[in-house]
PDB file of C-alpha atoms in Angstrom:
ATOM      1  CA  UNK A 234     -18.116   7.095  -3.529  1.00  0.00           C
ATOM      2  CA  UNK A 235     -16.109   5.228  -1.074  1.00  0.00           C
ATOM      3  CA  UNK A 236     -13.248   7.827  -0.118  1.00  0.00           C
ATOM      4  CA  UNK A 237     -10.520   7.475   3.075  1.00  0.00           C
ATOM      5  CA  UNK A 238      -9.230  10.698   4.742  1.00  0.00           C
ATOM      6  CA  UNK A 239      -6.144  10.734   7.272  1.00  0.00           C
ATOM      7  CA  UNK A 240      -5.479  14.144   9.632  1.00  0.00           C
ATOM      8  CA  UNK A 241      -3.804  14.535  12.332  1.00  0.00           C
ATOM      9  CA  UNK A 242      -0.139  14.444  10.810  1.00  0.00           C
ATOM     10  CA  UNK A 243       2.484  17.096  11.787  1.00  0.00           C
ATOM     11  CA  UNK A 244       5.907  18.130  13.089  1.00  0.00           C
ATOM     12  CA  UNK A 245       6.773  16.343  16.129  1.00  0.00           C
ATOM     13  CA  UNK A 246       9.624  15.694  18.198  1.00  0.00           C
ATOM     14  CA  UNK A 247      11.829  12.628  19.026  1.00  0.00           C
ATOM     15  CA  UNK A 248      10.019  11.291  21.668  1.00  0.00           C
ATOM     16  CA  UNK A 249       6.671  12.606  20.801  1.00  0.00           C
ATOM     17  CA  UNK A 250       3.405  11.601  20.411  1.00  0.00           C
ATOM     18  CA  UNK A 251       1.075  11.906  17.640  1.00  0.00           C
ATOM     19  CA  UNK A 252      -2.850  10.410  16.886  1.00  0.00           C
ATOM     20  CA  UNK A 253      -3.525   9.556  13.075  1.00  0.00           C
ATOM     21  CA  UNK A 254      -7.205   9.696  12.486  1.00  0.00           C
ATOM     22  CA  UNK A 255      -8.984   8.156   8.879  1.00  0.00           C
ATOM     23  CA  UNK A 256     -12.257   8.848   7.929  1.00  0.00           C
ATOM     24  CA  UNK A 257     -14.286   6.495   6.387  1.00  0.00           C
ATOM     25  CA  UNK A 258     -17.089   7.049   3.778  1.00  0.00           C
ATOM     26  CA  UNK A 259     -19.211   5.329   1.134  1.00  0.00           C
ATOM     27  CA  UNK A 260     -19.055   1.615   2.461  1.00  0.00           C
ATOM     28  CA  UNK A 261     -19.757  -0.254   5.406  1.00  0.00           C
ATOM     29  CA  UNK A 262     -16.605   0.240   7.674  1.00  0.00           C
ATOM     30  CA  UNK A 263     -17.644  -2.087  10.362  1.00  0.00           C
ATOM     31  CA  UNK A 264     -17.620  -5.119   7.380  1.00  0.00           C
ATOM     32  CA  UNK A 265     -13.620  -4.451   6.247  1.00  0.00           C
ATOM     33  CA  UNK A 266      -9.995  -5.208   7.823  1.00  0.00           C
ATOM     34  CA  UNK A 267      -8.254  -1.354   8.187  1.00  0.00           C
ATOM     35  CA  UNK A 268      -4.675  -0.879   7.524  1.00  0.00           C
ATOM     36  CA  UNK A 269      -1.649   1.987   7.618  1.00  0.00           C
ATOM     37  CA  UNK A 270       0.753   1.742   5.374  1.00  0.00           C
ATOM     38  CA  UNK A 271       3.374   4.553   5.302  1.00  0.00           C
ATOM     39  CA  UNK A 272       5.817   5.662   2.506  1.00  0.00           C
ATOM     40  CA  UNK A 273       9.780   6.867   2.950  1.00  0.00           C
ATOM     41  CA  UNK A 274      11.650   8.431   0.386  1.00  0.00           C
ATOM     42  CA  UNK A 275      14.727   6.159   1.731  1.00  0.00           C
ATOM     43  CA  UNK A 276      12.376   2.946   2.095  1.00  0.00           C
ATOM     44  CA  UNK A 277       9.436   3.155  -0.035  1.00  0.00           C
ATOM     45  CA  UNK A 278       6.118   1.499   1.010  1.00  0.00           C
ATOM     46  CA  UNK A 279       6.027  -0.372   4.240  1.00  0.00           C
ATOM     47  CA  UNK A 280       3.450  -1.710   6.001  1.00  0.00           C
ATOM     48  CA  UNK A 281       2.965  -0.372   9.379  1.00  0.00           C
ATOM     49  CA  UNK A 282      -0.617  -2.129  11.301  1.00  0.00           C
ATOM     50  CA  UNK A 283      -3.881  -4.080  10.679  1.00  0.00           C
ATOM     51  CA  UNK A 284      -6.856  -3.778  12.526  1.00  0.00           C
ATOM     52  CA  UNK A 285      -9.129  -6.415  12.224  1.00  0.00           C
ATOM     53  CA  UNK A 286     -13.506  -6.742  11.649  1.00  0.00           C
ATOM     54  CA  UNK A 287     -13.526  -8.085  15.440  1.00  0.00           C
ATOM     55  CA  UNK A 288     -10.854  -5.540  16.475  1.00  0.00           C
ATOM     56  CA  UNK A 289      -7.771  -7.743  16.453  1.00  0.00           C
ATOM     57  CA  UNK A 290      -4.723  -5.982  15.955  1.00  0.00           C
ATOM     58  CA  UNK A 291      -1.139  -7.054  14.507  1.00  0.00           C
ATOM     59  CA  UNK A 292       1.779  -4.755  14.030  1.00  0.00           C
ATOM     60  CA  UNK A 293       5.082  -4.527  11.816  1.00  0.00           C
ATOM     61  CA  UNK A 294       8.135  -5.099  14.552  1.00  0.00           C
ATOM     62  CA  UNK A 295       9.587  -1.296  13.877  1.00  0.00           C
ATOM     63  CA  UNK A 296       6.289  -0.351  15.553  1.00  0.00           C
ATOM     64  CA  UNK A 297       4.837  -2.676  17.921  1.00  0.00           C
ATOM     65  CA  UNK A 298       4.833  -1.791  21.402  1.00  0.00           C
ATOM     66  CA  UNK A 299       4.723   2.052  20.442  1.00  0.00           C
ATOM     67  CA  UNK A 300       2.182   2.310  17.860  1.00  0.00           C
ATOM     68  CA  UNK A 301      -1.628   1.342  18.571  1.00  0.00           C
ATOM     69  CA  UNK A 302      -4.536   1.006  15.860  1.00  0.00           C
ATOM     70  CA  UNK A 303      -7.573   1.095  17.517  1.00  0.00           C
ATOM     71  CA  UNK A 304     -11.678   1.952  15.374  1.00  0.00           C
ATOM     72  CA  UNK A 305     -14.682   3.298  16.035  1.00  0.00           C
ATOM     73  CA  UNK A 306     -16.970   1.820  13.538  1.00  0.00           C
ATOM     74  CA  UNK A 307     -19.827   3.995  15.171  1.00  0.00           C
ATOM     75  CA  UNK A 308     -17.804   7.081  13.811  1.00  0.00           C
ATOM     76  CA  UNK A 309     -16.394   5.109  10.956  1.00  0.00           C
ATOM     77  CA  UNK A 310     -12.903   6.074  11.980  1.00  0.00           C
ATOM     78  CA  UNK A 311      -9.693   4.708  12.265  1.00  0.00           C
ATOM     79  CA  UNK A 312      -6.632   5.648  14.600  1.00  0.00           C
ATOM     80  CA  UNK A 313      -3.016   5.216  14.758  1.00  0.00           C
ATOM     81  CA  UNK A 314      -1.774   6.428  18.107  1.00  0.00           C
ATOM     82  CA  UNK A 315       1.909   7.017  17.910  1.00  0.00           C
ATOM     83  CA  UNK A 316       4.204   7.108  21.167  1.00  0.00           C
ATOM     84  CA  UNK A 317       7.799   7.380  21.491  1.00  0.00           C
ATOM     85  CA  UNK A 318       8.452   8.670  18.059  1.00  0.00           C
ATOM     86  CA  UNK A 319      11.990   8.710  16.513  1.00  0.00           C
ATOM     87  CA  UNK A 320      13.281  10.305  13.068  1.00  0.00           C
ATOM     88  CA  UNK A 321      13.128   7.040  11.159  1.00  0.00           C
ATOM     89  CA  UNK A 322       9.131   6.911  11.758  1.00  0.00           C
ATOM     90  CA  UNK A 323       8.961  10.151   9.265  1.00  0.00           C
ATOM     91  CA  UNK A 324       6.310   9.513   6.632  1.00  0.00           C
ATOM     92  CA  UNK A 325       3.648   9.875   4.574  1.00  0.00           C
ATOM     93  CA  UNK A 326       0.909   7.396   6.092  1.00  0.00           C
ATOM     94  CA  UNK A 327      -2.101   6.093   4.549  1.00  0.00           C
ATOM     95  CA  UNK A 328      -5.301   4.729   5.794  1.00  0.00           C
ATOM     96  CA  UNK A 329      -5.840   1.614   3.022  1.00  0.00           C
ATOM     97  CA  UNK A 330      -9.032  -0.739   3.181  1.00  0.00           C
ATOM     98  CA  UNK A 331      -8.712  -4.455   3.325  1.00  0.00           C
ATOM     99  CA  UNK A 332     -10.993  -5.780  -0.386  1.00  0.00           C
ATOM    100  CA  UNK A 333      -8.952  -9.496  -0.093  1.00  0.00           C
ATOM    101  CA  UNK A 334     -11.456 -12.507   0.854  1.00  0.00           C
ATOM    102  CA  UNK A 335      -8.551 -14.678   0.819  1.00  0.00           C
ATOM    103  CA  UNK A 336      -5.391 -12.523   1.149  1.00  0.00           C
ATOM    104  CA  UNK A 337      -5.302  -8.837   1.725  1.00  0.00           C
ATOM    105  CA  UNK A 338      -5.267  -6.227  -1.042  1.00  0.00           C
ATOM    106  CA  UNK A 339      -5.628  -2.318  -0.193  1.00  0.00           C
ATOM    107  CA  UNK A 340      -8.141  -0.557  -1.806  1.00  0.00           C
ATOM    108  CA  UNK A 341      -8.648   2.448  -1.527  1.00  0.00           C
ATOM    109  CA  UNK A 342      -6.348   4.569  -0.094  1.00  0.00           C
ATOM    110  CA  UNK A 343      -6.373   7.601   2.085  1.00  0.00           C
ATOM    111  CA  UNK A 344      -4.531  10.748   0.636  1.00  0.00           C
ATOM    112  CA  UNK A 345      -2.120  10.424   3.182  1.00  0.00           C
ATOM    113  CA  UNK A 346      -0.939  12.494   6.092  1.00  0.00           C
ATOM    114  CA  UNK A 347       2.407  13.598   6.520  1.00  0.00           C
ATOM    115  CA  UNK A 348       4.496  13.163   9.669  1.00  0.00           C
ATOM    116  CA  UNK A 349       7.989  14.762  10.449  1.00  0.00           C
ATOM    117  CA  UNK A 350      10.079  13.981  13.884  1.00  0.00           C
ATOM    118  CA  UNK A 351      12.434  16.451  14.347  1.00  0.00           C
ATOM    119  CA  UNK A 352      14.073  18.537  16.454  1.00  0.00           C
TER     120      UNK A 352
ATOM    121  CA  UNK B  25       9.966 -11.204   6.132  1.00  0.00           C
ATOM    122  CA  UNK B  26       9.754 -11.786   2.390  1.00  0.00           C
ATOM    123  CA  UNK B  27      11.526  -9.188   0.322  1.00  0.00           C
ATOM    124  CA  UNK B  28      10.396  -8.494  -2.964  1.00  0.00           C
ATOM    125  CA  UNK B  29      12.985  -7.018  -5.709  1.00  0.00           C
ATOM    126  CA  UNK B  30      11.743  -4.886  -8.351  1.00  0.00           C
ATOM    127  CA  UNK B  31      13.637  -4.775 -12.027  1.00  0.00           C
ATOM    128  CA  UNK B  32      13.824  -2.353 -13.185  1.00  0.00           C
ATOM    129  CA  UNK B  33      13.733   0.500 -10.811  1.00  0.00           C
ATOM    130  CA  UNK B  34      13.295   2.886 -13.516  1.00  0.00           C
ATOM    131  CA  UNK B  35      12.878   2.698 -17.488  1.00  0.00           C
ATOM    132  CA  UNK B  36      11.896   5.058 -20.203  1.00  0.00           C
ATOM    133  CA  UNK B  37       9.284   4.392 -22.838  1.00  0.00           C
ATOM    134  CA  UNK B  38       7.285   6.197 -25.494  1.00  0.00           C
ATOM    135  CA  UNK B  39       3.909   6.265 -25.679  1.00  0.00           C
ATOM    136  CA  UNK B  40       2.320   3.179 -27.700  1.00  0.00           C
ATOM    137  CA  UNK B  41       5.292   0.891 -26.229  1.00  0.00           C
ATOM    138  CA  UNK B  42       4.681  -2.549 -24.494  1.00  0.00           C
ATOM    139  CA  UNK B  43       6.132  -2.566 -21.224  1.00  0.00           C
ATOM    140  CA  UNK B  44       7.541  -4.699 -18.532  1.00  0.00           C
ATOM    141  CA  UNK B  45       8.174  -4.745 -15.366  1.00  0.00           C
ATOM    142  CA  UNK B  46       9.120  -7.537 -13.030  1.00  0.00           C
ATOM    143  CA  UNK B  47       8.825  -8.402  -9.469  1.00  0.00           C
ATOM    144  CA  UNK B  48      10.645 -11.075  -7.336  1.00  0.00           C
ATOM    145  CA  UNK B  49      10.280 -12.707  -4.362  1.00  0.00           C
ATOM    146  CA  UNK B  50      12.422 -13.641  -1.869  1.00  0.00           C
ATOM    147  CA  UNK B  51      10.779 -17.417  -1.026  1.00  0.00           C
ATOM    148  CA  UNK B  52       7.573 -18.552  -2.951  1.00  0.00           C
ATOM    149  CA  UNK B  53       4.550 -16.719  -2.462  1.00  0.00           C
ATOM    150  CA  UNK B  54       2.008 -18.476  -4.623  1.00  0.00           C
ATOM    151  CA  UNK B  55      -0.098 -16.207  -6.452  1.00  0.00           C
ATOM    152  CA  UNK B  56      -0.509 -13.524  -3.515  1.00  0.00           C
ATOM    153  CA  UNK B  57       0.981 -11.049  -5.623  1.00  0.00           C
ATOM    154  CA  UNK B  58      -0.497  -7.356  -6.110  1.00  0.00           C
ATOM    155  CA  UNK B  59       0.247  -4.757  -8.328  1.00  0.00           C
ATOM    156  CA  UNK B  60      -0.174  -0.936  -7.612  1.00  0.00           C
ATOM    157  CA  UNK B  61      -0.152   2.341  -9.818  1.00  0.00           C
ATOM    158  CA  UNK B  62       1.215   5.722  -8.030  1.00  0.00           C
ATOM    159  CA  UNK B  63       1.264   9.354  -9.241  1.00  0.00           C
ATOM    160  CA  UNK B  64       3.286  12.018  -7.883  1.00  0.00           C
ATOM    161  CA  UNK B  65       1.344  13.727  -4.832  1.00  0.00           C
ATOM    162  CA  UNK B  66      -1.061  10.504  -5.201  1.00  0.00           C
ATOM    163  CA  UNK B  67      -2.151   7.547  -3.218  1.00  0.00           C
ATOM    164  CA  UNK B  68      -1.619   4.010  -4.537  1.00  0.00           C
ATOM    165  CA  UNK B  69      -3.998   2.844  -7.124  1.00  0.00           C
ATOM    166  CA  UNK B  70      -4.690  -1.056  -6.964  1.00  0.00           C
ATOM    167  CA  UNK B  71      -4.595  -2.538 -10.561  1.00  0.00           C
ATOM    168  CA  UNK B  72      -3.892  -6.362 -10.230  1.00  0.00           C
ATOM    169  CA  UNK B  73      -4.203  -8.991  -7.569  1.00  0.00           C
ATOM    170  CA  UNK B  74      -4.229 -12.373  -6.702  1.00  0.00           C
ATOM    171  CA  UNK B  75      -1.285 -12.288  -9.626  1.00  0.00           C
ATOM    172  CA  UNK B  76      -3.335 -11.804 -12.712  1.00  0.00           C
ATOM    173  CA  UNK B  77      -6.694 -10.566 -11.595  1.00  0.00           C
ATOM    174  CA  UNK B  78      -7.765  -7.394 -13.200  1.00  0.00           C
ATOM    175  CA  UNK B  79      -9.150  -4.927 -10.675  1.00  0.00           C
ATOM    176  CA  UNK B  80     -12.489  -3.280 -11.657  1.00  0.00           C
ATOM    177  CA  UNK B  81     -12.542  -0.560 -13.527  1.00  0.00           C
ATOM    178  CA  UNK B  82      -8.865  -0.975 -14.568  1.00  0.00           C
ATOM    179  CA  UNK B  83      -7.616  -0.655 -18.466  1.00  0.00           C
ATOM    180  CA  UNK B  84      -7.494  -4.050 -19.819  1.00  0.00           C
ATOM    181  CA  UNK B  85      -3.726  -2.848 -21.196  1.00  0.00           C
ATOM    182  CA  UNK B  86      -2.483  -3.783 -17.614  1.00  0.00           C
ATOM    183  CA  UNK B  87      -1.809  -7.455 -17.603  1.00  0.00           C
ATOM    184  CA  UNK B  88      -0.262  -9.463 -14.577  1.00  0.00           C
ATOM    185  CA  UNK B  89       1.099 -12.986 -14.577  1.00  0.00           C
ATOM    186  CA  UNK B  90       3.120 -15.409 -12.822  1.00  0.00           C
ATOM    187  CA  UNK B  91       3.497 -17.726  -9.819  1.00  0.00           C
ATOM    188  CA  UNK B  92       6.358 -18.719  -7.222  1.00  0.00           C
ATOM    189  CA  UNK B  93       8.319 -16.122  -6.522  1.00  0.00           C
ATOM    190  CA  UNK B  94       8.603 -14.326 -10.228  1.00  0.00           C
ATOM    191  CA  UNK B  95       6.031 -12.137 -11.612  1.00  0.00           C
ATOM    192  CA  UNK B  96       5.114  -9.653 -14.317  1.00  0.00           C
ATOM    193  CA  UNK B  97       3.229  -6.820 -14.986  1.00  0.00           C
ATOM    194  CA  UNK B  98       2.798  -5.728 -18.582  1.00  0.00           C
ATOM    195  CA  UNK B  99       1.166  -2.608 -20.127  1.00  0.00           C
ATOM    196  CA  UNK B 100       0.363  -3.351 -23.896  1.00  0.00           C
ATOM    197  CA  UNK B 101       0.553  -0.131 -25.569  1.00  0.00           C
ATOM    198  CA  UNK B 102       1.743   2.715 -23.340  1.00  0.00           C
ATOM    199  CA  UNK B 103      -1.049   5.618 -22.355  1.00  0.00           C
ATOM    200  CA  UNK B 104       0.266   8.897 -21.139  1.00  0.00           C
ATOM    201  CA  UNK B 105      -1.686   8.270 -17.751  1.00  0.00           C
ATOM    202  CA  UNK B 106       0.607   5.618 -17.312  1.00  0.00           C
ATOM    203  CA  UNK B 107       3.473   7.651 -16.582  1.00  0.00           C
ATOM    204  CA  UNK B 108       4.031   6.642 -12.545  1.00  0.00           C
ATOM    205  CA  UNK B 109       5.267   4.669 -10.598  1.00  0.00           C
ATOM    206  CA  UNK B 110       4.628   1.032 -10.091  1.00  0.00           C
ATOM    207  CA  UNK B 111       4.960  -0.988  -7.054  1.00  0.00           C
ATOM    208  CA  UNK B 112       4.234  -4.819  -6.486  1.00  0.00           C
ATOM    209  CA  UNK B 113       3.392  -6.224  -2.784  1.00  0.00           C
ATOM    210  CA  UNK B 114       2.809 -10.064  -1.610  1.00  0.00           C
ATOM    211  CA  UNK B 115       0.536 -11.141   0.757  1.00  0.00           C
ATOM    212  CA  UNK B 116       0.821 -14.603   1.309  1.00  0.00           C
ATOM    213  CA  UNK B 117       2.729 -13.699   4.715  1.00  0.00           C
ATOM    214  CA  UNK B 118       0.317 -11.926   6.259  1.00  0.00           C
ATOM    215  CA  UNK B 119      -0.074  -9.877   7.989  1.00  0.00           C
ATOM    216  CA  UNK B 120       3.565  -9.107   7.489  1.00  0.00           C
ATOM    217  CA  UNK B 121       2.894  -7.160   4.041  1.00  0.00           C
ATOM    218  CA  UNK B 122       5.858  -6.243   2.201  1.00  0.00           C
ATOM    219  CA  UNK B 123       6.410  -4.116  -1.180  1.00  0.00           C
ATOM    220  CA  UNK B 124       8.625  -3.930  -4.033  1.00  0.00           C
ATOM    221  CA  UNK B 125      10.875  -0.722  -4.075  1.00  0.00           C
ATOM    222  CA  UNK B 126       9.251   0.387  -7.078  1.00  0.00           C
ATOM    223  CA  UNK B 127       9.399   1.398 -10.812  1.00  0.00           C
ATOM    224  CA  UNK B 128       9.643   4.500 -12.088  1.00  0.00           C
ATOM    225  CA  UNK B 129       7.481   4.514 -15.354  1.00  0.00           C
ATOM    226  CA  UNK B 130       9.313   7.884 -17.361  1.00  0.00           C
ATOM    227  CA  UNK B 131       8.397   9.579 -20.757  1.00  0.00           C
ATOM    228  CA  UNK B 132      11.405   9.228 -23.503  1.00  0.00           C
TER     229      UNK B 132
END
């Protein structure tokens, strides 16, 4: 059964730092694009990073320079290292794998992992 | 970035009823169009792509269609499973992705 699972969400504060991991299962990792997507109550489902079969990476402007996706297909894992958190970054975020040959389509999806910046 | 706009955000239907839902985009986006399925406490569920492509394993009562920047997803005859939410997303600008703001699918 292919199956994605995110830890590492939590309560953090402005400012903070926090490391998303997704574990992969059931499929080759090393073969597929990985994303995060994260869902607001406010903003609904937004894309958040893209990490790439030959480890390119591309970001959504709220993130880049403060977010980094990084894998290690050896462990087939994915990261999301999060610096300089603020409240708007508050979300449920999901691991999603890339099934598109010509454009990208998510599927499966983690469970999510839930991340709160607050004071 | 290419918004997409969602109509409507919410409807109520009885079980057996045909549904629609429609999705717009803000500039033309071909057919790189995806539909998604989400419960309460859930992760999104991938039912159509590429516009009109029926995902694997999917109910053939989910239909998609269109092209441009107007689509449509249609459920034939209403299942109680198929209470959720439903959320379209284009990907012809990628690898800026960008979703609908949803459609709450509610029992009348």
């Amino acid at each position: 059964e292919v199956q994605l699972v995110e830890s590492g969400g939590g309560l953090v504060q402005p400012g903070g730092s926090l490391r998303l991991s997704c574990a992969a299962s059931g499929f080759t990792f090393s073969n597929y694009d990985m994303h995060w997507v994260r869902q607001t109550t406010g903003k609904g489902l937004e894309w958040v990073s893209v990490i790439g079969t030959a480890g390119d990476t591309y970001y959504s402007g709220s993130v880049k320079g403060r977010f980094t996706i990084s894998r290690e297909n050896a462990k087939n894992s994915l990261y999301l290292q999060m610096n300089s958190l603020r409240a708007e970054d508050t979300a449920v975020y999901f691991c999603a794998r890339d099934v598109g040959t010509v454009t990208n389509r998510f599927d499966p999806w983690g469970q999510g992992t839930l991340v709160t910046v607050s004071s | 970035d290419i918004q997409m706009t969602q109509s409507p955000s919410s409807l109520s239907a009885s079980i057996g009823d045909r549904v629609t839902i429609t999705c717009r985009a803000s500039q033309s986006i071909s057919t790189y169009l995806q539909w998604y399925q989400q419960k309460p406490g859930k992760a999104p569920k991938l039912l159509i792509y590429d516009a009109s492509s029926l995902q694997s394993g999917v109910p053939s009562r989910f239909t998609g269609s269109g092209s441009g920047t107007d689509f449509t997803l249609t459920i034939s005859s209403l299942q109680p499973e198929d209470f959720a939410t439903y959320y379209c997303q284009q990907s012809y600008s990628t690898p800026e992705l960008t979703f609908g703001g949803g459609t709450k699918v509610e029992i009348k």
